[in-house]
Short mmCIF file of C-alpha atoms in Angstrom, two decimals:
data_model
loop_
_atom_site.label_atom_id
_atom_site.label_comp_id
_atom_site.label_asym_id
_atom_site.label_seq_id
_atom_site.Cartn_x
_atom_site.Cartn_y
_atom_site.Cartn_z
CA MET A 152 0.00 0.00 0.00
CA LEU A 153 2.82 2.38 0.87
CA LEU A 154 4.66 1.70 -2.41
CA LYS A 155 1.44 2.17 -4.40
CA THR A 156 0.74 5.49 -2.69
CA LEU A 157 4.25 6.77 -3.37
CA LEU A 158 4.16 5.68 -7.03
CA ILE A 159 0.79 7.36 -7.63
CA LEU A 160 2.03 10.60 -6.05
CA LEU A 161 5.25 10.59 -8.08
CA ALA A 162 3.27 9.86 -11.26
CA LEU A 163 0.94 12.81 -10.63
CA ILE A 164 3.88 15.13 -9.92
CA GLY A 165 5.70 13.79 -13.00
CA LEU A 166 2.66 14.65 -15.11
CA ALA A 167 3.01 18.26 -13.88
CA VAL A 168 -0.36 18.14 -12.08
CA PRO A 169 -0.47 21.09 -9.62
CA ILE A 170 0.50 20.08 -6.09
CA ALA A 171 -2.92 20.74 -4.53
CA ALA A 172 -4.64 18.72 -7.26
CA SER A 173 -2.05 15.92 -6.92
CA LEU A 174 -2.72 15.57 -3.19
CA GLY A 175 -6.49 15.74 -3.69
CA TRP A 176 -6.49 13.16 -6.50
CA LEU A 177 -4.23 10.86 -4.50
CA GLY A 178 -6.73 10.96 -1.63
CA LEU A 179 -9.63 10.21 -4.00
CA ILE A 180 -7.80 7.35 -5.73
CA LEU A 181 -6.86 5.72 -2.41
CA GLN A 182 -10.45 6.14 -1.23
CA TRP A 183 -11.78 4.34 -4.32
CA THR A 184 -9.23 1.51 -4.14
CA ASP A 185 -8.80 0.92 -0.40
CA SER A 186 -11.81 2.28 1.51
CA PRO A 187 -15.33 0.85 1.64
CA MET A 188 -16.69 4.26 2.68
CA PRO A 189 -17.31 7.39 0.54
CA LEU A 190 -14.67 9.50 2.30
CA HIS A 191 -14.96 12.31 -0.25
CA ARG A 192 -18.20 13.38 1.43
CA ALA A 193 -16.11 14.74 4.30
CA ILE A 194 -14.19 17.20 2.09
CA SER A 195 -16.59 20.13 2.57
CA ASP A 196 -16.58 19.76 6.36
CA MET A 197 -12.76 19.49 6.39
CA ALA A 198 -12.40 22.54 4.16
CA TRP A 199 -14.63 24.58 6.48
CA GLN A 200 -12.94 23.44 9.71
CA THR A 201 -9.45 23.96 8.29
CA SER A 202 -10.22 27.37 6.81
CA THR A 203 -11.72 28.69 10.06
CA ASP A 204 -8.90 27.56 12.36
CA PHE A 205 -7.78 30.66 14.29
CA LEU A 206 -4.09 29.70 14.12
CA LEU A 207 -4.20 29.64 10.30
CA VAL A 208 -5.30 33.29 10.21
CA ALA A 209 -1.62 33.99 10.87
CA ILE A 210 -0.76 32.78 7.35
CA PRO A 211 -2.38 35.63 5.35
CA MET A 212 -1.15 38.06 8.00
CA PHE A 213 2.49 36.98 7.61
CA VAL A 214 2.11 36.90 3.81
CA MET A 215 0.74 40.46 3.86
CA LEU A 216 3.56 41.52 6.19
CA GLY A 217 6.09 40.33 3.62
CA GLU A 218 4.18 41.95 0.75
CA ILE A 219 4.09 45.35 2.49
CA LEU A 220 7.77 45.17 3.48
CA LEU A 221 8.62 44.33 -0.11
CA ARG A 222 7.00 47.59 -1.18
CA ALA A 223 8.01 49.73 1.81
CA GLY A 224 11.46 50.56 0.42
CA ILE A 225 13.45 49.03 3.29
CA THR A 226 15.10 46.17 1.38
CA GLU A 227 17.66 48.22 -0.55
CA LYS A 228 18.62 50.25 2.53
CA MET A 229 18.87 47.09 4.65
CA TYR A 230 21.04 45.38 2.02
CA ASP A 231 23.39 48.38 1.77
CA GLY A 232 23.66 48.52 5.56
CA ILE A 233 24.63 44.85 5.82
CA VAL A 234 27.13 45.27 2.98
CA LYS A 235 29.01 47.77 5.10
CA TRP A 236 29.21 45.31 8.02
CA LEU A 237 29.90 42.04 6.17
CA GLY A 238 31.38 43.18 2.85
CA TRP A 239 35.01 43.02 4.15
CA LEU A 240 34.88 39.20 4.44
CA PRO A 241 36.28 37.05 1.59
CA GLY A 242 33.30 36.90 -0.74
CA GLY A 243 32.08 40.46 -0.21
CA LEU A 244 28.46 40.88 -1.23
CA MET A 245 27.78 37.15 -1.03
CA HIS A 246 27.90 37.44 2.76
CA SER A 247 25.47 40.34 2.51
CA ASN A 248 23.11 38.10 0.52
CA ILE A 249 23.03 35.65 3.42
CA GLY A 250 22.96 38.27 6.18
CA SER A 251 20.15 40.19 4.47
CA SER A 252 18.24 36.95 3.94
CA ALA A 253 18.54 36.10 7.64
CA LEU A 254 17.31 39.56 8.64
CA PHE A 255 14.46 39.60 6.13
CA ALA A 256 13.53 36.02 7.12
CA ALA A 257 13.06 37.30 10.66
CA THR A 258 10.19 39.45 9.38
CA SER A 259 8.61 37.67 6.40
CA GLY A 260 8.33 33.98 7.39
CA SER A 261 8.57 32.86 3.74
CA SER A 262 11.58 31.39 1.95
CA VAL A 263 10.35 32.19 -1.54
CA ALA A 264 9.62 35.82 -0.57
CA THR A 265 13.08 36.09 1.03
CA ALA A 266 14.90 34.72 -2.04
CA ALA A 267 12.86 36.90 -4.42
CA THR A 268 13.33 40.09 -2.37
CA ILE A 269 17.07 39.76 -1.79
CA GLY A 270 17.67 38.44 -5.31
CA THR A 271 16.02 41.48 -6.87
CA VAL A 272 18.48 43.76 -5.08
CA ALA A 273 21.60 41.58 -5.33
CA ILE A 274 21.67 39.98 -8.80
CA PRO A 275 22.58 43.20 -10.71
CA GLN A 276 25.85 43.29 -8.71
CA ILE A 277 27.25 40.00 -10.07
CA ARG A 278 28.94 41.22 -13.23
CA LYS A 279 29.34 44.77 -12.01
CA ARG A 280 31.72 43.59 -9.26
CA GLY A 281 33.19 40.48 -10.90
CA TYR A 282 31.73 37.65 -8.77
CA ASN A 283 31.62 33.97 -9.65
CA GLU A 284 28.08 33.81 -10.94
CA PRO A 285 27.03 30.27 -9.84
CA LEU A 286 28.28 30.76 -6.27
CA PHE A 287 26.68 34.21 -6.02
CA LEU A 288 23.34 32.81 -7.20
CA GLY A 289 23.74 29.92 -4.76
CA THR A 290 24.03 32.33 -1.82
CA ILE A 291 20.68 33.90 -2.76
CA ALA A 292 18.93 30.54 -3.16
CA ALA A 293 20.41 29.17 0.09
CA GLY A 294 19.94 32.38 2.06
CA GLY A 295 16.29 32.41 1.05
CA THR A 296 15.74 29.04 2.72
CA LEU A 297 16.27 30.67 6.13
CA GLY A 298 12.73 32.08 5.87
CA ILE A 299 11.15 28.82 7.06
CA LEU A 300 13.50 28.29 10.02
CA ILE A 301 14.11 31.71 11.59
CA PRO A 302 10.95 32.88 13.41
CA PRO A 303 8.37 33.99 12.54
CA SER A 304 7.86 31.07 10.15
CA ILE A 305 4.66 30.03 8.37
CA ASN A 306 5.93 26.45 8.12
CA LEU A 307 6.50 26.21 11.88
CA ILE A 308 2.91 27.34 12.43
CA LEU A 309 1.67 24.59 10.10
CA TYR A 310 3.88 21.98 11.78
CA GLY A 311 2.53 23.05 15.18
CA LEU A 312 -1.04 22.77 13.91
CA LEU A 313 -0.51 19.34 12.30
CA THR A 314 1.29 17.79 15.27
CA ASN A 315 -0.36 19.67 18.16
CA THR A 316 2.99 21.20 19.13
CA SER A 317 3.36 24.61 20.80
CA VAL A 318 4.15 27.28 18.18
CA PRO A 319 5.87 29.61 20.72
CA GLU A 320 8.15 26.71 21.72
CA LEU A 321 8.89 25.97 18.06
CA TYR A 322 9.73 29.64 17.48
CA LEU A 323 12.15 29.63 20.40
CA ALA A 324 13.67 26.37 19.15
CA GLY A 325 14.28 27.88 15.71
CA PHE A 326 16.42 30.83 16.85
CA LEU A 327 19.79 29.18 17.49
CA PRO A 328 19.67 26.68 14.57
CA GLY A 329 18.47 29.42 12.21
CA PHE A 330 21.25 31.89 12.95
CA LEU A 331 23.82 29.09 13.28
CA LEU A 332 22.90 27.90 9.79
CA ALA A 333 23.29 31.46 8.49
CA ALA A 334 26.76 31.55 10.11
CA LEU A 335 27.63 28.21 8.49
CA PHE A 336 26.56 29.59 5.11
CA ILE A 337 28.84 32.59 5.65
CA ALA A 338 31.70 30.27 6.65
CA THR A 339 31.09 28.21 3.48
CA VAL A 340 31.37 31.31 1.31
CA ALA A 341 34.50 32.53 3.13
CA ALA A 342 36.22 29.14 2.85
CA THR A 343 35.36 28.85 -0.84
CA CYS A 344 36.64 32.35 -1.62
CA ILE A 345 39.85 31.76 0.35
CA LEU A 346 40.48 28.62 -1.72
CA ARG A 347 39.37 30.39 -4.94
CA PRO A 348 40.22 34.08 -4.50
CA GLY A 349 39.05 34.94 -8.02
CA TRP A 350 35.47 33.99 -7.12
CA GLY A 351 35.15 36.63 -4.42
CA GLY A 352 34.77 39.64 -6.70
CA GLU A 353 35.85 43.17 -5.94
CA LYS A 354 37.33 43.64 -2.45
CA LEU A 355 35.21 45.98 -0.34
CA SER A 356 36.22 48.07 2.65
CA TYR A 357 34.34 50.60 4.74
CA SER A 358 35.29 52.84 7.63
CA TRP A 359 33.77 52.46 11.08
CA GLY A 360 32.01 55.76 10.52
CA GLU A 361 30.28 54.36 7.43
CA ARG A 362 29.31 51.20 9.31
CA ILE A 363 27.83 53.09 12.23
CA GLY A 364 26.06 55.42 9.81
CA ALA A 365 24.43 52.36 8.20
CA LEU A 366 22.90 51.11 11.47
CA PRO A 367 19.62 53.10 11.08
CA ALA A 368 18.92 51.10 7.90
CA LEU A 369 18.89 47.90 9.99
CA VAL A 370 16.47 49.23 12.60
CA PRO A 371 13.17 48.78 10.65
CA PRO A 372 13.43 45.00 10.06
CA LEU A 373 14.69 44.50 13.62
CA GLY A 374 11.79 46.62 14.88
CA ILE A 375 9.27 44.46 12.97
CA PHE A 376 10.93 41.34 14.39
CA LEU A 377 10.65 42.69 17.95
CA VAL A 378 7.01 43.64 17.45
CA VAL A 379 6.07 40.20 16.12
CA VAL A 380 8.21 37.85 18.21
CA GLY A 381 8.50 40.12 21.26
CA SER A 382 4.73 40.43 21.60
CA ILE A 383 4.43 36.63 21.70
CA TYR A 384 6.96 36.09 24.48
CA ALA A 385 5.86 39.14 26.43
CA GLY A 386 2.47 37.46 26.70
CA ILE A 387 0.77 40.30 24.87
CA ALA A 388 -0.31 38.39 21.76
CA THR A 389 -0.82 34.93 20.31
CA PRO A 390 1.12 34.09 17.08
CA THR A 391 -1.95 35.10 15.04
CA GLU A 392 -2.38 38.39 16.88
CA ALA A 393 1.38 39.03 16.63
CA ALA A 394 1.19 38.62 12.86
CA ALA A 395 -1.59 41.23 12.74
CA LEU A 396 0.55 43.58 14.86
CA GLY A 397 3.37 43.03 12.38
CA VAL A 398 1.12 44.10 9.51
CA VAL A 399 0.18 47.30 11.36
CA ALA A 400 3.86 48.00 12.09
CA ALA A 401 4.76 47.37 8.42
CA MET A 402 2.05 49.80 7.28
CA ALA A 403 3.41 52.42 9.68
CA LEU A 404 6.91 51.82 8.34
CA ALA A 405 5.68 52.18 4.74
CA ALA A 406 4.00 55.47 5.68
CA PHE A 407 7.18 56.70 7.38
CA ASN A 408 9.15 55.96 4.20
CA GLY A 409 6.56 57.75 2.07
CA LYS A 410 5.59 54.53 0.27
CA PHE A 411 2.12 54.06 1.73
CA SER A 412 -0.68 54.56 -0.80
CA ILE A 413 -3.92 53.02 -1.99
CA ASN A 414 -2.13 51.51 -5.01
CA MET A 415 0.58 50.00 -2.81
CA MET A 416 -1.98 48.43 -0.48
CA ARG A 417 -4.02 47.13 -3.42
CA GLU A 418 -0.94 45.41 -4.84
CA ALA A 419 -0.02 44.00 -1.41
CA ILE A 420 -3.56 42.69 -0.85
CA GLU A 421 -3.70 41.12 -4.32
CA GLY A 422 -0.37 39.39 -3.74
CA THR A 423 -1.56 38.22 -0.32
CA MET A 424 -4.78 36.79 -1.75
CA ARG A 425 -2.97 34.89 -4.51
CA THR A 426 -0.40 33.39 -2.16
CA THR A 427 -2.91 32.59 0.59
CA ALA A 428 -5.30 30.93 -1.85
CA MET A 429 -2.51 28.69 -3.11
CA ILE A 430 -1.40 27.78 0.42
CA MET A 431 -4.92 27.11 1.69
CA LEU A 432 -5.80 24.92 -1.30
CA ILE A 433 -2.72 22.80 -0.64
CA ILE A 434 -3.56 22.64 3.08
CA ILE A 435 -7.16 21.51 2.46
CA ALA A 436 -6.02 18.86 -0.04
CA ALA A 437 -3.34 17.64 2.36
CA VAL A 438 -5.77 17.46 5.29
CA PHE A 439 -8.14 15.34 3.19
CA LEU A 440 -5.26 13.10 2.09
CA ASN A 441 -4.09 12.62 5.68
CA PHE A 442 -7.67 11.75 6.67
CA VAL A 443 -7.82 9.10 3.93
CA LEU A 444 -4.41 7.68 4.87
CA SER A 445 -5.52 7.39 8.48
CA ILE A 446 -8.84 5.70 7.63
CA ILE A 447 -7.29 3.11 5.27
CA GLY A 448 -4.66 2.29 7.90
CA LEU A 449 -1.57 3.47 6.04
CA THR A 450 -0.42 5.70 8.90
CA GLN A 451 -0.54 2.83 11.39
CA ALA A 452 0.98 0.42 8.87
CA LEU A 453 3.94 2.76 8.38
CA THR A 454 4.42 3.09 12.14
CA ASP A 455 4.26 -0.69 12.60
CA PHE A 456 6.72 -1.24 9.74
CA VAL A 457 9.31 1.17 11.13
CA THR A 458 9.03 -0.01 14.74
CA GLY A 459 9.03 -3.64 13.55
CA LEU A 460 12.48 -3.25 12.00
CA GLY A 461 13.99 -3.57 15.46
CA TRP A 462 16.49 -0.76 14.83
CA GLY A 463 17.70 1.62 17.53
CA PRO A 464 16.18 5.12 17.74
CA MET A 465 19.16 6.85 16.08
CA GLN A 466 19.39 4.29 13.26
CA THR A 467 15.68 4.73 12.59
CA MET A 468 16.02 8.52 12.69
CA LEU A 469 18.87 8.40 10.17
CA MET A 470 16.66 6.30 7.88
CA ILE A 471 13.82 8.82 8.23
CA VAL A 472 16.20 11.69 7.42
CA ALA A 473 17.52 9.86 4.33
CA ILE A 474 13.98 9.16 3.09
CA LEU A 475 12.91 12.78 3.63
CA VAL A 476 15.99 14.07 1.78
CA LEU A 477 15.06 11.83 -1.16
CA ILE A 478 11.41 12.88 -1.08
CA GLY A 479 12.50 16.53 -0.95
CA CYS A 480 14.15 16.15 -4.34
CA PHE A 481 10.78 15.40 -5.96
CA MET A 482 8.19 17.16 -3.81
CA GLU A 483 7.38 20.82 -3.18
CA THR A 484 8.21 21.78 0.39
CA LEU A 485 4.76 22.85 1.61
CA SER A 486 3.10 19.69 0.36
CA MET A 487 6.00 17.66 1.77
CA LEU A 488 5.44 19.25 5.19
CA LEU A 489 1.69 18.73 5.10
CA THR A 490 1.88 15.09 4.02
CA MET A 491 4.98 13.89 5.86
CA ALA A 492 4.64 15.61 9.26
CA PRO A 493 1.44 13.77 10.31
CA LEU A 494 2.91 10.46 9.08
CA VAL A 495 6.40 10.69 10.52
CA THR A 496 5.98 12.67 13.77
CA PRO A 497 4.09 9.88 15.63
CA ILE A 498 6.93 7.48 14.74
CA VAL A 499 9.55 9.97 15.95
CA VAL A 500 7.70 10.57 19.23
CA ALA A 501 7.29 6.80 19.72
CA LEU A 502 11.07 6.48 19.38
CA GLY A 503 11.49 8.90 22.29
CA PHE A 504 12.44 12.07 20.39
CA ASP A 505 11.04 15.49 21.25
CA PRO A 506 8.45 16.78 18.72
CA VAL A 507 9.79 20.35 19.09
CA TRP A 508 13.30 19.16 18.21
CA PHE A 509 11.97 17.14 15.29
CA GLY A 510 10.07 20.18 14.02
CA ILE A 511 13.36 22.08 13.69
CA LEU A 512 15.08 19.07 12.10
CA LEU A 513 12.19 18.85 9.63
CA MET A 514 12.52 22.57 8.80
CA VAL A 515 16.20 22.04 7.89
CA LEU A 516 15.16 19.10 5.71
CA LEU A 517 12.57 21.33 4.02
CA GLU A 518 15.26 23.98 3.52
CA THR A 519 17.40 21.34 1.83
CA ALA A 520 14.47 20.45 -0.43
CA LEU A 521 14.20 24.11 -1.49
CA ILE A 522 17.59 23.97 -3.23
CA THR A 523 17.85 20.35 -4.39
CA PRO A 524 16.92 19.64 -8.02
CA PRO A 525 14.70 18.88 -9.81
CA ILE A 526 11.89 20.49 -7.71
CA GLY A 527 13.90 22.99 -5.61
CA ILE A 528 11.60 26.02 -5.66
CA ASN A 529 14.26 28.58 -4.70
CA LEU A 530 16.40 27.46 -7.64
CA TYR A 531 13.59 28.42 -10.02
CA VAL A 532 12.91 31.69 -8.17
CA VAL A 533 16.55 32.76 -8.54
CA GLN A 534 16.71 31.63 -12.17
CA GLY A 535 13.52 33.59 -12.89
CA LEU A 536 15.05 36.75 -11.40
CA ARG A 537 18.22 36.22 -13.39
CA LYS A 538 16.32 36.00 -16.72
CA SER A 539 19.25 34.61 -18.72
CA GLY A 540 21.88 31.87 -18.52
CA PRO A 541 21.59 28.12 -17.86
CA MET A 542 19.67 26.72 -14.90
CA MET A 543 22.69 24.53 -14.17
CA ASP A 544 24.57 27.59 -12.86
CA VAL A 545 22.09 28.02 -10.02
CA MET A 546 22.16 24.29 -9.22
CA LYS A 547 25.97 24.22 -9.12
CA GLY A 548 26.08 27.31 -6.93
CA ALA A 549 23.60 25.84 -4.45
CA LEU A 550 25.46 22.50 -4.07
CA PRO A 551 27.98 23.70 -1.40
CA PHE A 552 25.08 24.94 0.71
CA VAL A 553 23.26 21.61 0.44
CA LEU A 554 26.38 20.05 1.96
CA THR A 555 26.36 22.75 4.67
CA MET A 556 22.77 21.82 5.49
CA PHE A 557 23.84 18.19 5.92
CA VAL A 558 26.38 19.46 8.46
CA MET A 559 23.54 21.31 10.22
CA LEU A 560 21.43 18.15 10.26
CA GLY A 561 24.36 16.28 11.80
CA LEU A 562 24.77 18.94 14.50
CA LEU A 563 21.08 18.75 15.39
CA LEU A 564 21.23 14.96 15.60
CA VAL A 565 24.33 14.97 17.81
CA PHE A 566 23.45 18.08 19.84
CA PRO A 567 19.63 18.27 20.22
CA GLY A 568 20.15 21.02 22.79
CA LEU A 569 20.75 23.44 19.88
CA ALA A 570 16.99 23.37 19.38
CA LEU A 571 15.80 22.54 22.90
CA TRP A 572 17.93 24.82 25.09
CA LEU A 573 15.92 28.03 24.59
CA PRO A 574 12.47 26.42 25.02
CA ALA A 575 13.70 24.66 28.19
CA LEU A 576 15.16 27.92 29.49
CA PHE A 577 12.02 29.95 28.80
CA TYR A 578 9.37 27.45 29.87
#
């Protein structure tokens, strides 16, 4: 049954059926072949219950926050400010790509939005300053992945909803791994440019006066981050309410920069509606699929199969990681999260692992999936911004960062306290 399910899903994806439709059709096919009951009659009730969940209201709020920030005129100033602080390292602007991505990720919660925003500002600098193009593009694609790990993260909200795990704990757990991964990306760029000095482009240097003068440009994104995350841990707001506060703060920031207008808000709302509709359609299809899998017994069969192998907890976890890395090569990250988390998390918990820790491990696996071909979404985002040149350049440039993510996965497996220390300290 498990093999049949996987083959049907891969066939639907291979036929270029949209992800939401693939998940929905898979649920219907499994219902017709393996269930004596007409499970499709539950779709309308599931769609209503899922769409009215208070926690999911945070999704359009965070999407709108990113849309407004994109149009508020802070990205270019933020990028220039980080250039002055990180540009002296071997690799110059490539470190700024990663640093800006980490800072923007701490406000937007979306990897695709992070890669698109930073890429728009950074890509024109490649030839102007003589950088190795594949590696430069790889820093944008990899830096963008930080959007689903560094809080606030839409994916962490969905994981919390699917597995009944505390979102505030997940947010705390994501801080250290998120910024550590950004530091590892920076170290990867520095090491590469030390070994290949010609790849690092024009050497940049700035005075301390210029660096200090650039600090005001970094205040707006940090302010948004404090409003959103600070309100949660101060006990002022739930994650959903904090997202709404972030939208209000972003609107105030846009007004302060002279960018607030009816046209700007119309564009932001249109972008929010398109993105939210796509996300919610995938969520509803995935919820129906998970319901079908549970009814036909596939979830329990998978749990029994894994526990019946007689392997130790760490051996089993390594197998799960390897399978998820493979699945990530062929499956879009949101649908991977929505289908795999309900299946795998009960197995992980039964093995004695913490669901908060596993949520962070899963986010790193999803980040890896964002830049592994052939379905790595960030690769296509960066290539679309670039508008010319072979796709292979982006894939080659992202490869060192895939290896860096494997290092991060190893650190989380060996040192689970990287994810669990802050939640334990706070709670």
